[in-house]
PDB file of C-alpha atoms in Angstrom:
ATOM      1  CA  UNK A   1       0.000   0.000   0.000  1.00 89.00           C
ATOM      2  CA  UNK A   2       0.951   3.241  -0.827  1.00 95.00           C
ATOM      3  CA  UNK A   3       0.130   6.928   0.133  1.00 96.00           C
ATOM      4  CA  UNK A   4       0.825  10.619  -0.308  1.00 97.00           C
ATOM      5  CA  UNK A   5      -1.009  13.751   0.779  1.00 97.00           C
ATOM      6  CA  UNK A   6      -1.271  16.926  -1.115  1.00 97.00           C
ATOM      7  CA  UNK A   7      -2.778  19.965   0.462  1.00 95.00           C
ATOM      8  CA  UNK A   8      -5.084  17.596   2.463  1.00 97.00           C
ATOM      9  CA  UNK A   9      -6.189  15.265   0.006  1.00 98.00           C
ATOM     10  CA  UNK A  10      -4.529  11.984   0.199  1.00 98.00           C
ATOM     11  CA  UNK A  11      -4.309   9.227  -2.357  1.00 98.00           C
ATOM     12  CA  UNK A  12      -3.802   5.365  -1.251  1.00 98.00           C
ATOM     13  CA  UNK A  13      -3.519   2.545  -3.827  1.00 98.00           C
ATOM     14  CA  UNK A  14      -3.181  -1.121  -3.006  1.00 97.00           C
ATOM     15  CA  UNK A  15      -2.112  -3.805  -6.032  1.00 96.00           C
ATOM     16  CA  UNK A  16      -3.236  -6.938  -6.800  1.00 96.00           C
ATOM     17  CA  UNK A  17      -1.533  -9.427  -9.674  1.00 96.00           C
ATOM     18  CA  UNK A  18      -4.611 -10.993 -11.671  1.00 97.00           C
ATOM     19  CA  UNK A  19      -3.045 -14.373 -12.766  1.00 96.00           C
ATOM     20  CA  UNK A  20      -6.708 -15.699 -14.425  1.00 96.00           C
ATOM     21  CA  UNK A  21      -6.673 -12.643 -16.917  1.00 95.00           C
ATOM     22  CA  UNK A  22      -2.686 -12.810 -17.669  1.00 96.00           C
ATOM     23  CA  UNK A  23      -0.742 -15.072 -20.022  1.00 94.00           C
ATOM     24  CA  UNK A  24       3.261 -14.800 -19.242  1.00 93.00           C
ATOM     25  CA  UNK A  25       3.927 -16.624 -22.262  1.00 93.00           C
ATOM     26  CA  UNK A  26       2.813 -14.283 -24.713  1.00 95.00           C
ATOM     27  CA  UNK A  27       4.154 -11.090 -22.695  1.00 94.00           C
ATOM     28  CA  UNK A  28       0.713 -10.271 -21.002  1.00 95.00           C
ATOM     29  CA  UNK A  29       0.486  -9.918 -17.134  1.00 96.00           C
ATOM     30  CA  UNK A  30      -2.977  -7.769 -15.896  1.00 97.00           C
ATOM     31  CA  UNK A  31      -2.856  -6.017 -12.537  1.00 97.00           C
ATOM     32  CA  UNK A  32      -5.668  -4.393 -10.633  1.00 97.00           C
ATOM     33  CA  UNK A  33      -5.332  -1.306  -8.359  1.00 97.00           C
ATOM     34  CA  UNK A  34      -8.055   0.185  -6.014  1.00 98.00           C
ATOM     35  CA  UNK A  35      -7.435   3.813  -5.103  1.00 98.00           C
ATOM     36  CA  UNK A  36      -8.923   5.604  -2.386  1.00 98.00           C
ATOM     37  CA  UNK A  37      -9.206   9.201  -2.176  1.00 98.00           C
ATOM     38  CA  UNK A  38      -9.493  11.309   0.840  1.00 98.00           C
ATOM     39  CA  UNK A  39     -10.581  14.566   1.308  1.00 98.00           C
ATOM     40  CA  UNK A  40      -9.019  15.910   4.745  1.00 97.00           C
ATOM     41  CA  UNK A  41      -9.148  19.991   3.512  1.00 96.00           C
ATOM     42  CA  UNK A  42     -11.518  22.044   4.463  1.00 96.00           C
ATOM     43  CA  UNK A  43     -12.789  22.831   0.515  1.00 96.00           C
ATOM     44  CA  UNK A  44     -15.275  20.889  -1.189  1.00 98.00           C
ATOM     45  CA  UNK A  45     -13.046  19.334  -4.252  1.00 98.00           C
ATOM     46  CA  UNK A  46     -14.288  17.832  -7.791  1.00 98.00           C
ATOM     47  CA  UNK A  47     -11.865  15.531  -9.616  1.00 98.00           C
ATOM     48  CA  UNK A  48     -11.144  16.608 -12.949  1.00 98.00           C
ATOM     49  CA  UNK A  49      -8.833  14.608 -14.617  1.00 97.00           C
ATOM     50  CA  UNK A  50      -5.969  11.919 -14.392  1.00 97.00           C
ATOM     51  CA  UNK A  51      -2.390  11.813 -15.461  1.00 97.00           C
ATOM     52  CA  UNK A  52      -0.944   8.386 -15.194  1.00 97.00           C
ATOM     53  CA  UNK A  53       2.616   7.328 -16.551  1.00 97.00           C
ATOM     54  CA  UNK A  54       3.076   3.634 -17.088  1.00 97.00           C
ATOM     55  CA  UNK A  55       6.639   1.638 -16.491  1.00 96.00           C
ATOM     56  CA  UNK A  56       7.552  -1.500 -17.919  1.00 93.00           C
ATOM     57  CA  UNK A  57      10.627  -3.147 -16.810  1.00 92.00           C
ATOM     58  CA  UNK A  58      11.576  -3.209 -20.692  1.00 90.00           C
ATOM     59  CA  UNK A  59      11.952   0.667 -21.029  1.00 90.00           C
ATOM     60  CA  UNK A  60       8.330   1.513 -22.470  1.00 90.00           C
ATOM     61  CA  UNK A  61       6.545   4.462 -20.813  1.00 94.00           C
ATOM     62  CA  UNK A  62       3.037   5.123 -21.474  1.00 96.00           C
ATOM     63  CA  UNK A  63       1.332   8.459 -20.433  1.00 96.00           C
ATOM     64  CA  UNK A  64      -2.713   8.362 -20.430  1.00 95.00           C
ATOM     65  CA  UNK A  65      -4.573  11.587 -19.625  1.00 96.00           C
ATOM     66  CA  UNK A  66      -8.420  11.957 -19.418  1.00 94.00           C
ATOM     67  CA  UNK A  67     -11.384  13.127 -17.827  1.00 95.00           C
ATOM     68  CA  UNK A  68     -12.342  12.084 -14.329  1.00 92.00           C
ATOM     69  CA  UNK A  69     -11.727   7.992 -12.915  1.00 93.00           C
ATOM     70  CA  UNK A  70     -13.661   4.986 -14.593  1.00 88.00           C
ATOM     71  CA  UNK A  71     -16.406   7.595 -16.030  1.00 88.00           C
ATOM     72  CA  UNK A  72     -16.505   9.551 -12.896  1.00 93.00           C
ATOM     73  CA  UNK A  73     -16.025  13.283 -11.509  1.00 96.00           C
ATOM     74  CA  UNK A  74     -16.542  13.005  -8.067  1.00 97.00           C
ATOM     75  CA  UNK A  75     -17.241  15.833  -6.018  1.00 97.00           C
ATOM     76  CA  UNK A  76     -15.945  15.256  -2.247  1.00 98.00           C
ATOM     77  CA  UNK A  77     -17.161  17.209   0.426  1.00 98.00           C
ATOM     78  CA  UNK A  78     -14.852  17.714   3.152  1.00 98.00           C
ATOM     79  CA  UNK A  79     -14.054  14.259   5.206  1.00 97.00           C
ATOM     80  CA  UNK A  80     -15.536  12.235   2.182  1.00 98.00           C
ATOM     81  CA  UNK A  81     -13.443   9.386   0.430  1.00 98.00           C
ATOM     82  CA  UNK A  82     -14.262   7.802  -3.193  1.00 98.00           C
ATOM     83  CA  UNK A  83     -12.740   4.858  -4.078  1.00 97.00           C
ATOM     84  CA  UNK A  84     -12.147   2.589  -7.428  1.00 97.00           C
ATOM     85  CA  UNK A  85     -10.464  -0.169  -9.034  1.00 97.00           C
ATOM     86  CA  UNK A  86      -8.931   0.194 -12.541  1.00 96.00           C
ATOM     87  CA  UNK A  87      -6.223  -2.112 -14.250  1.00 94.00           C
ATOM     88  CA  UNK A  88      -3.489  -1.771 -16.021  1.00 95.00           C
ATOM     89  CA  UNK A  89      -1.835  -4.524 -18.302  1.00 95.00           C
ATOM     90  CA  UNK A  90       2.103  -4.875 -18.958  1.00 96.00           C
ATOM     91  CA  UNK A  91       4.683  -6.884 -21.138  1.00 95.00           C
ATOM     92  CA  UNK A  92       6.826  -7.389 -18.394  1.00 94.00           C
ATOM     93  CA  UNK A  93       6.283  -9.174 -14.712  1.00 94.00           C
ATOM     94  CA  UNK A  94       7.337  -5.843 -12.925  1.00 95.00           C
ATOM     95  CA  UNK A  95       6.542  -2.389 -13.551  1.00 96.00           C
ATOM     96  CA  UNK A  96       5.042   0.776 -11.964  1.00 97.00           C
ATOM     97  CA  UNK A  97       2.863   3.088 -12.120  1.00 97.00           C
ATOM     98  CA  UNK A  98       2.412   7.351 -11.028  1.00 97.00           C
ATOM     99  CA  UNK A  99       0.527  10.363 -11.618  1.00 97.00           C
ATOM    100  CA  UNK A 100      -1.582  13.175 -10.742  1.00 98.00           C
ATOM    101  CA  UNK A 101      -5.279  14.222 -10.426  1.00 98.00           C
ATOM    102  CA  UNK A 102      -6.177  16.965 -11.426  1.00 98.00           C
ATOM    103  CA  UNK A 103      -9.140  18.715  -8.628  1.00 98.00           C
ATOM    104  CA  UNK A 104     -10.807  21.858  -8.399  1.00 97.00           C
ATOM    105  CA  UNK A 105     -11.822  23.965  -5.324  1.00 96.00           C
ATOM    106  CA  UNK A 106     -15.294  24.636  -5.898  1.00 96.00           C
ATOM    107  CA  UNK A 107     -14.971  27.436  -3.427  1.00 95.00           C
ATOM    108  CA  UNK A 108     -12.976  29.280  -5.683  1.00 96.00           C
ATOM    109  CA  UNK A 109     -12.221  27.246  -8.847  1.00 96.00           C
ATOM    110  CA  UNK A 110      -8.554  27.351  -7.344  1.00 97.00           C
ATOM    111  CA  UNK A 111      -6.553  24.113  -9.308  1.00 97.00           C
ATOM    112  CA  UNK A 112      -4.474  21.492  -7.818  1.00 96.00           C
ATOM    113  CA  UNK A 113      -2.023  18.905  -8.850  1.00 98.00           C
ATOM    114  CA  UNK A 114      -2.834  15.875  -6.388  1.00 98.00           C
ATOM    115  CA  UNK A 115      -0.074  13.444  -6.725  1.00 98.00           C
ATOM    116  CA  UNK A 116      -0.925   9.929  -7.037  1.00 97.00           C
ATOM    117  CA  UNK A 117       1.687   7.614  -5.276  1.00 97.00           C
ATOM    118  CA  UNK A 118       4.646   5.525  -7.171  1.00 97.00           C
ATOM    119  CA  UNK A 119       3.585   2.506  -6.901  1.00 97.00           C
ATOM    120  CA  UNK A 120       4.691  -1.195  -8.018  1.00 95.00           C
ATOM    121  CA  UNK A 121       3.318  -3.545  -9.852  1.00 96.00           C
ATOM    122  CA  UNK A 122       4.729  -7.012  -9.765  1.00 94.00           C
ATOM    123  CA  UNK A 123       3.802 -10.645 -10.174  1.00 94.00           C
ATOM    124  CA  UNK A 124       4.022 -12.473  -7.114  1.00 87.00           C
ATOM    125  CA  UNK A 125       6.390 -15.008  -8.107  1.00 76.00           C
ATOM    126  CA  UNK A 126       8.855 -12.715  -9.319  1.00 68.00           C
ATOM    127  CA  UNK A 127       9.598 -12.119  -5.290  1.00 66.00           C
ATOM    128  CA  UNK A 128      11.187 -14.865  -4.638  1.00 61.00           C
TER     129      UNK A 128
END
């Protein structure tokens, strides 16, 4: 599990290695993450947009930008969480994954970069 907190809204996001929709021989290995998002400010914040970069172990970064989470802009009031899962497939057994959000203050329409933690994604077996 990792987390981060930007001007009180903090981002967790826990991994899991999804063996039944992977295939190792052909260079395919599917993760799932579930992010949580926290907002401890005292502003009412709407999610905007996401800004992920993508790590394979081979050298390939992919950047994907877009409105909102899995079809969603929420709105969290202060105190309020949202979570999701999303997934993320690689060519390689290891890689990793970071970003930002993108929020409003709808107090203001002040902007903020909330950073999304690094984290790792990585096939169980390659542990040992």
């Amino acid at each position: 599990m990792e987390t981060t907190t930007t001007q009180g809204v903090t981002v967790t996001v826990t991994t899991n290695y999804l063996p039944d929709y992977s295939s190792p021989a052909q260079q395919h290995f599917v993760f799932a993450y579930k992010i949580n998002i926290e907002n401890n400010s005292e502003f009412t914040v709407k999610l905007l947009r996401r800004h992920w970069f993508i790590h394979d172990t081979n050298g390939v970064v992919r950047e994907v930008e877009g409105e909102g989470v899995v079809g969603q802009q929420p709105v969290l009031e202060p105190g309020e969480s949202h979570e999701y899962v999303s997934g993320c497939n690689l060519k390689t057994g290891i890689g990793k994954m970071r970003g930002t959000y993108l929020m409003e203050r709808l107090v203001d329409g002040k902007q903020i970069q909330v950073v999304i933690p690094e984290f790792v994604l990585i096939v169980p077996y390659k542990l040992n």
